[in-house]
Amino acid sequence: MKLSYQEISQAQLKKWARLNDAKARREEGIFLAEGIKVVEEMLESDWEVNAVLIMPDKIKNRGNLPFGSGNKFPVYQLSRSQWQKIGQDREPEGIMAVARIKKPSSLSEAISRTDGNFLILHEINNPRNLGALMRSAHWFGFTGIIISTNSADYTNPKAVRASMGSLFHLTIVPEVDLSTALPEIKKSFLLIGSHIRKGLLPHAAQKRTALLLGNESHGLPEAILKETDEQWSIPGSGKADSLSLPQAAAIMMYECTKK
């Protein structure tokens, strides 16, 4: 496929390099999505693409690109040194998109629009964990994710990369004060909280569930756990201190899919 590349300016490169910072992403209203699978998933969604960036020497042997020559967005060619100023991957795949940040749904809108399960995340500050959780949520058919205040930004390039594009197929409600949101959520969902040491074995739920997960280091605070309808804990027979958050989340999300 013959592509027509546009020249990238130093001003554009400088602006995109700033997108590693959350404040810059908010100011510009855009973020970077790196990797073939990530870009493919974004192009199949209703998210707006501002531009696609290509490093030809990396992409030329990878077959068809996930867009055609009649695309409605500009395609820029970057050198390896230019790419290193904005990319995340140590061995880049050579394709990246500049995406427009969607206006997030309100909590009430998100709840009323979905008939699936929700994942609720309390102060998940590791962006790679956040991305892995988005990927698992999409795999297990969860339709939305509620992210508390004091959490990693879901448009962080590391979170976007780790999600493998799943974030583009989820309803994301960020910056939520869970102390006021949980009573509203419980009107429509069975609220299940995760506990490291005690609780019920994960099991099939009889109604829509909202699975509440805490920070990998500290778990959920007692004040939050008291709001839950059930608490789940995953038993182990080995000598490891605990499962990683993404591992534990995947087990519990799988149980939530059972009827």
PDB file of C-alpha atoms in Angstrom:
ATOM      1  CA  MET A   1       0.000   0.000   0.000  1.00  0.00           C
ATOM      2  CA  LYS A   2       1.443   3.359  -1.069  1.00  0.00           C
ATOM      3  CA  LEU A   3       1.034   6.004   1.619  1.00  0.00           C
ATOM      4  CA  SER A   4       1.375   9.742   1.284  1.00  0.00           C
ATOM      5  CA  TYR A   5       3.333  10.983   4.288  1.00  0.00           C
ATOM      6  CA  GLN A   6       3.193  14.495   5.665  1.00  0.00           C
ATOM      7  CA  GLU A   7       6.195  16.271   7.091  1.00  0.00           C
ATOM      8  CA  ILE A   8       6.280  16.562  10.861  1.00  0.00           C
ATOM      9  CA  SER A   9       7.247  19.908  12.336  1.00  0.00           C
ATOM     10  CA  GLN A  10       9.361  20.440  15.426  1.00  0.00           C
ATOM     11  CA  ALA A  11       6.369  22.138  17.072  1.00  0.00           C
ATOM     12  CA  GLN A  12       4.210  19.043  16.523  1.00  0.00           C
ATOM     13  CA  LEU A  13       6.915  16.722  17.788  1.00  0.00           C
ATOM     14  CA  LYS A  14       7.420  18.871  20.878  1.00  0.00           C
ATOM     15  CA  LYS A  15       3.673  18.919  21.581  1.00  0.00           C
ATOM     16  CA  TRP A  16       3.360  15.140  21.252  1.00  0.00           C
ATOM     17  CA  ALA A  17       6.454  14.570  23.415  1.00  0.00           C
ATOM     18  CA  ARG A  18       4.666  16.455  26.224  1.00  0.00           C
ATOM     19  CA  LEU A  19       1.839  13.905  26.191  1.00  0.00           C
ATOM     20  CA  ASN A  20       3.724  11.683  28.616  1.00  0.00           C
ATOM     21  CA  ASP A  21       2.525  14.217  31.207  1.00  0.00           C
ATOM     22  CA  ALA A  22      -1.102  14.023  32.415  1.00  0.00           C
ATOM     23  CA  LYS A  23      -1.444  17.798  32.629  1.00  0.00           C
ATOM     24  CA  ALA A  24      -0.386  18.174  28.990  1.00  0.00           C
ATOM     25  CA  ARG A  25      -2.896  15.507  27.906  1.00  0.00           C
ATOM     26  CA  ARG A  26      -5.691  17.363  29.672  1.00  0.00           C
ATOM     27  CA  GLU A  27      -4.651  20.707  28.196  1.00  0.00           C
ATOM     28  CA  GLU A  28      -4.349  19.374  24.642  1.00  0.00           C
ATOM     29  CA  GLY A  29      -7.259  16.937  24.874  1.00  0.00           C
ATOM     30  CA  ILE A  30      -5.243  14.220  23.131  1.00  0.00           C
ATOM     31  CA  PHE A  31      -3.111  11.185  23.993  1.00  0.00           C
ATOM     32  CA  LEU A  32      -0.837   8.664  22.281  1.00  0.00           C
ATOM     33  CA  ALA A  33      -1.752   5.064  21.459  1.00  0.00           C
ATOM     34  CA  GLU A  34       1.228   2.947  20.432  1.00  0.00           C
ATOM     35  CA  GLY A  35       1.360  -0.470  18.767  1.00  0.00           C
ATOM     36  CA  ILE A  36      -0.323  -2.236  15.853  1.00  0.00           C
ATOM     37  CA  LYS A  37      -3.019  -3.973  17.932  1.00  0.00           C
ATOM     38  CA  VAL A  38      -3.772  -0.805  19.891  1.00  0.00           C
ATOM     39  CA  VAL A  39      -4.174   1.260  16.734  1.00  0.00           C
ATOM     40  CA  GLU A  40      -6.291  -1.456  15.107  1.00  0.00           C
ATOM     41  CA  GLU A  41      -8.684  -1.511  18.051  1.00  0.00           C
ATOM     42  CA  MET A  42      -8.945   2.263  18.106  1.00  0.00           C
ATOM     43  CA  LEU A  43      -9.758   2.428  14.401  1.00  0.00           C
ATOM     44  CA  GLU A  44     -12.522  -0.128  14.921  1.00  0.00           C
ATOM     45  CA  SER A  45     -14.064   1.996  17.669  1.00  0.00           C
ATOM     46  CA  ASP A  46     -15.824   5.354  17.683  1.00  0.00           C
ATOM     47  CA  TRP A  47     -12.821   7.215  19.116  1.00  0.00           C
ATOM     48  CA  GLU A  48     -11.537  10.136  17.051  1.00  0.00           C
ATOM     49  CA  VAL A  49      -8.106   9.788  15.435  1.00  0.00           C
ATOM     50  CA  ASN A  50      -6.169  13.026  14.920  1.00  0.00           C
ATOM     51  CA  ALA A  51      -3.110  11.530  13.228  1.00  0.00           C
ATOM     52  CA  VAL A  52      -1.145   8.329  12.701  1.00  0.00           C
ATOM     53  CA  LEU A  53       2.628   8.225  13.070  1.00  0.00           C
ATOM     54  CA  ILE A  54       4.750   5.702  11.187  1.00  0.00           C
ATOM     55  CA  MET A  55       8.387   4.633  11.442  1.00  0.00           C
ATOM     56  CA  PRO A  56       8.788   3.059   7.987  1.00  0.00           C
ATOM     57  CA  ASP A  57      11.874   0.951   8.686  1.00  0.00           C
ATOM     58  CA  LYS A  58       9.969  -0.882  11.457  1.00  0.00           C
ATOM     59  CA  ILE A  59       6.591  -1.204   9.771  1.00  0.00           C
ATOM     60  CA  LYS A  60       7.539  -2.120   6.198  1.00  0.00           C
ATOM     61  CA  ASN A  61       7.716  -5.892   6.791  1.00  0.00           C
ATOM     62  CA  ARG A  62       4.553  -6.227   8.879  1.00  0.00           C
ATOM     63  CA  GLY A  63       2.009  -6.680   6.101  1.00  0.00           C
ATOM     64  CA  ASN A  64      -1.084  -4.529   5.763  1.00  0.00           C
ATOM     65  CA  LEU A  65      -1.376  -1.482   7.950  1.00  0.00           C
ATOM     66  CA  PRO A  66      -4.674  -1.098   9.852  1.00  0.00           C
ATOM     67  CA  PHE A  67      -5.917   1.734   7.633  1.00  0.00           C
ATOM     68  CA  GLY A  68      -6.238   2.533   3.957  1.00  0.00           C
ATOM     69  CA  SER A  69      -4.843   5.247   1.720  1.00  0.00           C
ATOM     70  CA  GLY A  70      -8.216   7.029   1.810  1.00  0.00           C
ATOM     71  CA  ASN A  71      -8.091   7.740   5.532  1.00  0.00           C
ATOM     72  CA  LYS A  72      -9.358  11.057   6.895  1.00  0.00           C
ATOM     73  CA  PHE A  73      -6.391  11.751   9.126  1.00  0.00           C
ATOM     74  CA  PRO A  74      -2.802  12.753   8.284  1.00  0.00           C
ATOM     75  CA  VAL A  75      -0.018  10.168   8.376  1.00  0.00           C
ATOM     76  CA  TYR A  76       3.409  11.337   9.478  1.00  0.00           C
ATOM     77  CA  GLN A  77       6.748   9.625   8.888  1.00  0.00           C
ATOM     78  CA  LEU A  78       9.134   9.712  11.859  1.00  0.00           C
ATOM     79  CA  SER A  79      12.784   8.838  12.080  1.00  0.00           C
ATOM     80  CA  ARG A  80      14.039   6.565  14.860  1.00  0.00           C
ATOM     81  CA  SER A  81      15.447   9.532  16.805  1.00  0.00           C
ATOM     82  CA  GLN A  82      12.137  11.387  16.547  1.00  0.00           C
ATOM     83  CA  TRP A  83      10.244   8.288  17.641  1.00  0.00           C
ATOM     84  CA  GLN A  84      12.393   7.847  20.715  1.00  0.00           C
ATOM     85  CA  LYS A  85      11.238  11.254  21.974  1.00  0.00           C
ATOM     86  CA  ILE A  86       7.598  10.163  22.195  1.00  0.00           C
ATOM     87  CA  GLY A  87       7.397   6.330  22.086  1.00  0.00           C
ATOM     88  CA  GLN A  88       7.144   3.906  25.009  1.00  0.00           C
ATOM     89  CA  ASP A  89       8.339   0.594  23.583  1.00  0.00           C
ATOM     90  CA  ARG A  90      12.012  -0.331  23.819  1.00  0.00           C
ATOM     91  CA  GLU A  91      11.555  -2.217  20.525  1.00  0.00           C
ATOM     92  CA  PRO A  92       8.767  -0.224  18.843  1.00  0.00           C
ATOM     93  CA  GLU A  93       6.394  -1.745  16.331  1.00  0.00           C
ATOM     94  CA  GLY A  94       6.555   1.465  14.330  1.00  0.00           C
ATOM     95  CA  ILE A  95       2.986   2.710  14.458  1.00  0.00           C
ATOM     96  CA  MET A  96       1.277   5.117  16.824  1.00  0.00           C
ATOM     97  CA  ALA A  97      -1.929   7.154  16.791  1.00  0.00           C
ATOM     98  CA  VAL A  98      -2.778  10.519  18.265  1.00  0.00           C
ATOM     99  CA  ALA A  99      -6.269  10.131  19.741  1.00  0.00           C
ATOM    100  CA  ARG A 100      -8.797  12.692  20.928  1.00  0.00           C
ATOM    101  CA  ILE A 101      -9.852  12.203  24.558  1.00  0.00           C
ATOM    102  CA  LYS A 102     -13.571  11.485  24.795  1.00  0.00           C
ATOM    103  CA  LYS A 103     -15.766  13.444  27.150  1.00  0.00           C
ATOM    104  CA  PRO A 104     -16.412  10.842  29.870  1.00  0.00           C
ATOM    105  CA  SER A 105     -19.915   9.697  30.710  1.00  0.00           C
ATOM    106  CA  SER A 106     -21.378  10.633  34.057  1.00  0.00           C
ATOM    107  CA  LEU A 107     -21.825   7.807  36.525  1.00  0.00           C
ATOM    108  CA  SER A 108     -25.615   7.811  36.159  1.00  0.00           C
ATOM    109  CA  GLU A 109     -25.342   7.783  32.350  1.00  0.00           C
ATOM    110  CA  ALA A 110     -22.907   4.878  32.410  1.00  0.00           C
ATOM    111  CA  ILE A 111     -25.126   2.834  34.728  1.00  0.00           C
ATOM    112  CA  SER A 112     -28.303   3.490  32.741  1.00  0.00           C
ATOM    113  CA  ARG A 113     -26.688   2.649  29.393  1.00  0.00           C
ATOM    114  CA  THR A 114     -25.288  -0.752  30.254  1.00  0.00           C
ATOM    115  CA  ASP A 115     -26.755  -4.167  30.977  1.00  0.00           C
ATOM    116  CA  GLY A 116     -23.380  -5.758  31.752  1.00  0.00           C
ATOM    117  CA  ASN A 117     -21.018  -5.908  34.700  1.00  0.00           C
ATOM    118  CA  PHE A 118     -18.836  -3.048  35.937  1.00  0.00           C
ATOM    119  CA  LEU A 119     -15.317  -2.993  37.322  1.00  0.00           C
ATOM    120  CA  ILE A 120     -14.657  -0.416  40.062  1.00  0.00           C
ATOM    121  CA  LEU A 121     -11.052   0.514  40.824  1.00  0.00           C
ATOM    122  CA  HIS A 122      -9.962   2.241  44.008  1.00  0.00           C
ATOM    123  CA  GLU A 123      -6.681   4.181  43.837  1.00  0.00           C
ATOM    124  CA  ILE A 124      -4.949   1.982  41.257  1.00  0.00           C
ATOM    125  CA  ASN A 125      -1.831   4.082  40.743  1.00  0.00           C
ATOM    126  CA  ASN A 126       0.224   1.737  38.548  1.00  0.00           C
ATOM    127  CA  PRO A 127      -0.673   2.578  34.928  1.00  0.00           C
ATOM    128  CA  ARG A 128       0.437  -0.826  33.620  1.00  0.00           C
ATOM    129  CA  ASN A 129      -1.831  -2.563  36.145  1.00  0.00           C
ATOM    130  CA  LEU A 130      -4.650  -0.262  35.088  1.00  0.00           C
ATOM    131  CA  GLY A 131      -4.097  -1.178  31.445  1.00  0.00           C
ATOM    132  CA  ALA A 132      -4.010  -4.909  32.245  1.00  0.00           C
ATOM    133  CA  LEU A 133      -7.278  -4.570  34.170  1.00  0.00           C
ATOM    134  CA  MET A 134      -8.929  -2.841  31.206  1.00  0.00           C
ATOM    135  CA  ARG A 135      -7.777  -5.655  28.931  1.00  0.00           C
ATOM    136  CA  SER A 136      -9.161  -8.368  31.231  1.00  0.00           C
ATOM    137  CA  ALA A 137     -12.426  -6.480  31.757  1.00  0.00           C
ATOM    138  CA  HIS A 138     -12.962  -6.340  27.999  1.00  0.00           C
ATOM    139  CA  TRP A 139     -12.125 -10.052  27.634  1.00  0.00           C
ATOM    140  CA  PHE A 140     -14.615 -11.088  30.312  1.00  0.00           C
ATOM    141  CA  GLY A 141     -17.420  -8.961  28.895  1.00  0.00           C
ATOM    142  CA  PHE A 142     -17.430  -6.163  31.439  1.00  0.00           C
ATOM    143  CA  THR A 143     -18.908  -3.104  29.800  1.00  0.00           C
ATOM    144  CA  GLY A 144     -17.521  -0.321  31.935  1.00  0.00           C
ATOM    145  CA  ILE A 145     -14.870   0.730  34.426  1.00  0.00           C
ATOM    146  CA  ILE A 146     -15.284   3.240  37.229  1.00  0.00           C
ATOM    147  CA  ILE A 147     -11.952   4.713  38.342  1.00  0.00           C
ATOM    148  CA  SER A 148     -11.653   6.486  41.675  1.00  0.00           C
ATOM    149  CA  THR A 149      -9.873   9.725  42.399  1.00  0.00           C
ATOM    150  CA  ASN A 150      -6.149   9.382  43.198  1.00  0.00           C
ATOM    151  CA  SER A 151      -5.749   6.742  40.484  1.00  0.00           C
ATOM    152  CA  ALA A 152      -3.526   6.529  37.436  1.00  0.00           C
ATOM    153  CA  ASP A 153      -4.773   8.294  34.324  1.00  0.00           C
ATOM    154  CA  TYR A 154      -6.283   5.808  31.874  1.00  0.00           C
ATOM    155  CA  THR A 155      -4.814   7.816  28.957  1.00  0.00           C
ATOM    156  CA  ASN A 156      -1.293   7.353  30.341  1.00  0.00           C
ATOM    157  CA  PRO A 157       0.720   5.840  27.441  1.00  0.00           C
ATOM    158  CA  LYS A 158       1.717   2.860  29.605  1.00  0.00           C
ATOM    159  CA  ALA A 159      -1.914   2.162  30.510  1.00  0.00           C
ATOM    160  CA  VAL A 160      -3.020   2.506  26.888  1.00  0.00           C
ATOM    161  CA  ARG A 161      -0.287   0.126  25.710  1.00  0.00           C
ATOM    162  CA  ALA A 162      -1.015  -2.467  28.406  1.00  0.00           C
ATOM    163  CA  SER A 163      -4.735  -2.391  27.592  1.00  0.00           C
ATOM    164  CA  MET A 164      -3.934  -3.581  24.040  1.00  0.00           C
ATOM    165  CA  GLY A 165      -6.717  -1.329  22.782  1.00  0.00           C
ATOM    166  CA  SER A 166      -9.426  -2.668  25.086  1.00  0.00           C
ATOM    167  CA  LEU A 167     -10.014   0.771  26.594  1.00  0.00           C
ATOM    168  CA  PHE A 168     -11.550   1.850  23.257  1.00  0.00           C
ATOM    169  CA  HIS A 169     -14.390  -0.632  23.773  1.00  0.00           C
ATOM    170  CA  LEU A 170     -15.229   0.211  27.384  1.00  0.00           C
ATOM    171  CA  THR A 171     -17.244   2.933  29.066  1.00  0.00           C
ATOM    172  CA  ILE A 172     -14.721   4.628  31.344  1.00  0.00           C
ATOM    173  CA  VAL A 173     -15.831   6.899  34.198  1.00  0.00           C
ATOM    174  CA  PRO A 174     -12.716   8.463  35.788  1.00  0.00           C
ATOM    175  CA  GLU A 175     -12.143  10.615  38.868  1.00  0.00           C
ATOM    176  CA  VAL A 176     -15.073   9.203  40.855  1.00  0.00           C
ATOM    177  CA  ASP A 177     -15.510   9.817  44.596  1.00  0.00           C
ATOM    178  CA  LEU A 178     -16.442   6.296  45.668  1.00  0.00           C
ATOM    179  CA  SER A 179     -17.739   7.383  49.072  1.00  0.00           C
ATOM    180  CA  THR A 180     -20.684   9.059  47.343  1.00  0.00           C
ATOM    181  CA  ALA A 181     -20.855   6.811  44.260  1.00  0.00           C
ATOM    182  CA  LEU A 182     -21.132   3.369  45.877  1.00  0.00           C
ATOM    183  CA  PRO A 183     -24.674   3.853  47.275  1.00  0.00           C
ATOM    184  CA  GLU A 184     -25.872   4.797  43.776  1.00  0.00           C
ATOM    185  CA  ILE A 185     -24.063   1.819  42.228  1.00  0.00           C
ATOM    186  CA  LYS A 186     -25.637  -0.596  44.732  1.00  0.00           C
ATOM    187  CA  LYS A 187     -29.120   0.324  43.487  1.00  0.00           C
ATOM    188  CA  SER A 188     -28.371  -1.445  40.193  1.00  0.00           C
ATOM    189  CA  PHE A 189     -25.565  -3.913  40.984  1.00  0.00           C
ATOM    190  CA  LEU A 190     -24.471  -6.508  43.489  1.00  0.00           C
ATOM    191  CA  LEU A 191     -21.392  -4.781  44.911  1.00  0.00           C
ATOM    192  CA  ILE A 192     -18.555  -7.262  45.487  1.00  0.00           C
ATOM    193  CA  GLY A 193     -15.358  -6.152  47.186  1.00  0.00           C
ATOM    194  CA  SER A 194     -12.039  -7.999  47.056  1.00  0.00           C
ATOM    195  CA  HIS A 195     -10.243  -8.879  50.277  1.00  0.00           C
ATOM    196  CA  ILE A 196      -6.719 -10.249  50.531  1.00  0.00           C
ATOM    197  CA  ARG A 197      -7.228 -12.471  53.575  1.00  0.00           C
ATOM    198  CA  LYS A 198     -10.896 -13.156  54.305  1.00  0.00           C
ATOM    199  CA  GLY A 199     -14.244 -13.445  52.564  1.00  0.00           C
ATOM    200  CA  LEU A 200     -16.321 -15.776  50.443  1.00  0.00           C
ATOM    201  CA  LEU A 201     -14.853 -17.897  47.702  1.00  0.00           C
ATOM    202  CA  PRO A 202     -15.483 -16.283  44.314  1.00  0.00           C
ATOM    203  CA  HIS A 203     -18.677 -17.739  42.884  1.00  0.00           C
ATOM    204  CA  ALA A 204     -21.344 -17.251  40.244  1.00  0.00           C
ATOM    205  CA  ALA A 205     -23.501 -14.193  40.928  1.00  0.00           C
ATOM    206  CA  GLN A 206     -27.246 -14.093  40.414  1.00  0.00           C
ATOM    207  CA  LYS A 207     -27.424 -10.532  39.126  1.00  0.00           C
ATOM    208  CA  ARG A 208     -25.335  -7.835  37.527  1.00  0.00           C
ATOM    209  CA  THR A 209     -22.173  -7.324  39.523  1.00  0.00           C
ATOM    210  CA  ALA A 210     -19.903  -4.399  40.249  1.00  0.00           C
ATOM    211  CA  LEU A 211     -16.520  -5.828  41.211  1.00  0.00           C
ATOM    212  CA  LEU A 212     -14.553  -3.473  43.451  1.00  0.00           C
ATOM    213  CA  LEU A 213     -10.756  -3.832  43.553  1.00  0.00           C
ATOM    214  CA  GLY A 214      -8.190  -1.947  45.604  1.00  0.00           C
ATOM    215  CA  ASN A 215      -4.581  -0.898  45.349  1.00  0.00           C
ATOM    216  CA  GLU A 216      -2.167  -3.835  44.976  1.00  0.00           C
ATOM    217  CA  SER A 217      -0.126  -2.798  48.025  1.00  0.00           C
ATOM    218  CA  HIS A 218      -2.888  -1.773  50.414  1.00  0.00           C
ATOM    219  CA  GLY A 219      -6.130  -3.366  49.191  1.00  0.00           C
ATOM    220  CA  LEU A 220      -9.453  -1.725  49.999  1.00  0.00           C
ATOM    221  CA  PRO A 221      -9.850   0.421  53.122  1.00  0.00           C
ATOM    222  CA  GLU A 222     -12.321  -0.787  55.749  1.00  0.00           C
ATOM    223  CA  ALA A 223     -14.642   2.169  55.159  1.00  0.00           C
ATOM    224  CA  ILE A 224     -15.031   1.079  51.522  1.00  0.00           C
ATOM    225  CA  LEU A 225     -15.360  -2.632  52.335  1.00  0.00           C
ATOM    226  CA  LYS A 226     -18.246  -1.882  54.703  1.00  0.00           C
ATOM    227  CA  GLU A 227     -20.256  -0.606  51.730  1.00  0.00           C
ATOM    228  CA  THR A 228     -20.028  -3.908  49.828  1.00  0.00           C
ATOM    229  CA  ASP A 229     -22.769  -6.551  49.626  1.00  0.00           C
ATOM    230  CA  GLU A 230     -20.204  -9.372  49.571  1.00  0.00           C
ATOM    231  CA  GLN A 231     -16.466  -9.733  50.052  1.00  0.00           C
ATOM    232  CA  TRP A 232     -14.460 -12.254  48.026  1.00  0.00           C
ATOM    233  CA  SER A 233     -11.070 -13.733  48.777  1.00  0.00           C
ATOM    234  CA  ILE A 234      -9.038 -16.128  46.623  1.00  0.00           C
ATOM    235  CA  PRO A 235      -7.511 -19.015  48.598  1.00  0.00           C
ATOM    236  CA  GLY A 236      -4.008 -20.221  47.861  1.00  0.00           C
ATOM    237  CA  SER A 237      -2.005 -23.287  48.852  1.00  0.00           C
ATOM    238  CA  GLY A 238       1.463 -22.035  47.984  1.00  0.00           C
ATOM    239  CA  LYS A 239       3.921 -19.926  49.935  1.00  0.00           C
ATOM    240  CA  ALA A 240       3.623 -16.779  47.839  1.00  0.00           C
ATOM    241  CA  ASP A 241       2.497 -13.749  49.811  1.00  0.00           C
ATOM    242  CA  SER A 242      -0.269 -12.877  47.363  1.00  0.00           C
ATOM    243  CA  LEU A 243      -1.386 -12.826  43.750  1.00  0.00           C
ATOM    244  CA  SER A 244      -0.705  -9.815  41.609  1.00  0.00           C
ATOM    245  CA  LEU A 245      -3.681  -7.497  41.208  1.00  0.00           C
ATOM    246  CA  PRO A 246      -4.233  -8.348  37.513  1.00  0.00           C
ATOM    247  CA  GLN A 247      -4.113 -12.094  38.313  1.00  0.00           C
ATOM    248  CA  ALA A 248      -6.603 -11.832  41.167  1.00  0.00           C
ATOM    249  CA  ALA A 249      -8.858  -9.558  39.134  1.00  0.00           C
ATOM    250  CA  ALA A 250      -8.962 -11.997  36.207  1.00  0.00           C
ATOM    251  CA  ILE A 251     -10.019 -14.878  38.488  1.00  0.00           C
ATOM    252  CA  MET A 252     -12.818 -12.849  40.055  1.00  0.00           C
ATOM    253  CA  MET A 253     -14.004 -11.414  36.730  1.00  0.00           C
ATOM    254  CA  TYR A 254     -14.213 -14.930  35.342  1.00  0.00           C
ATOM    255  CA  GLU A 255     -16.454 -15.956  38.254  1.00  0.00           C
ATOM    256  CA  CYS A 256     -18.640 -12.918  37.601  1.00  0.00           C
ATOM    257  CA  THR A 257     -19.353 -14.206  34.088  1.00  0.00           C
ATOM    258  CA  LYS A 258     -20.885 -17.440  35.413  1.00  0.00           C
ATOM    259  CA  LYS A 259     -24.621 -17.663  35.892  1.00  0.00           C
TER     260      LYS A 259
END
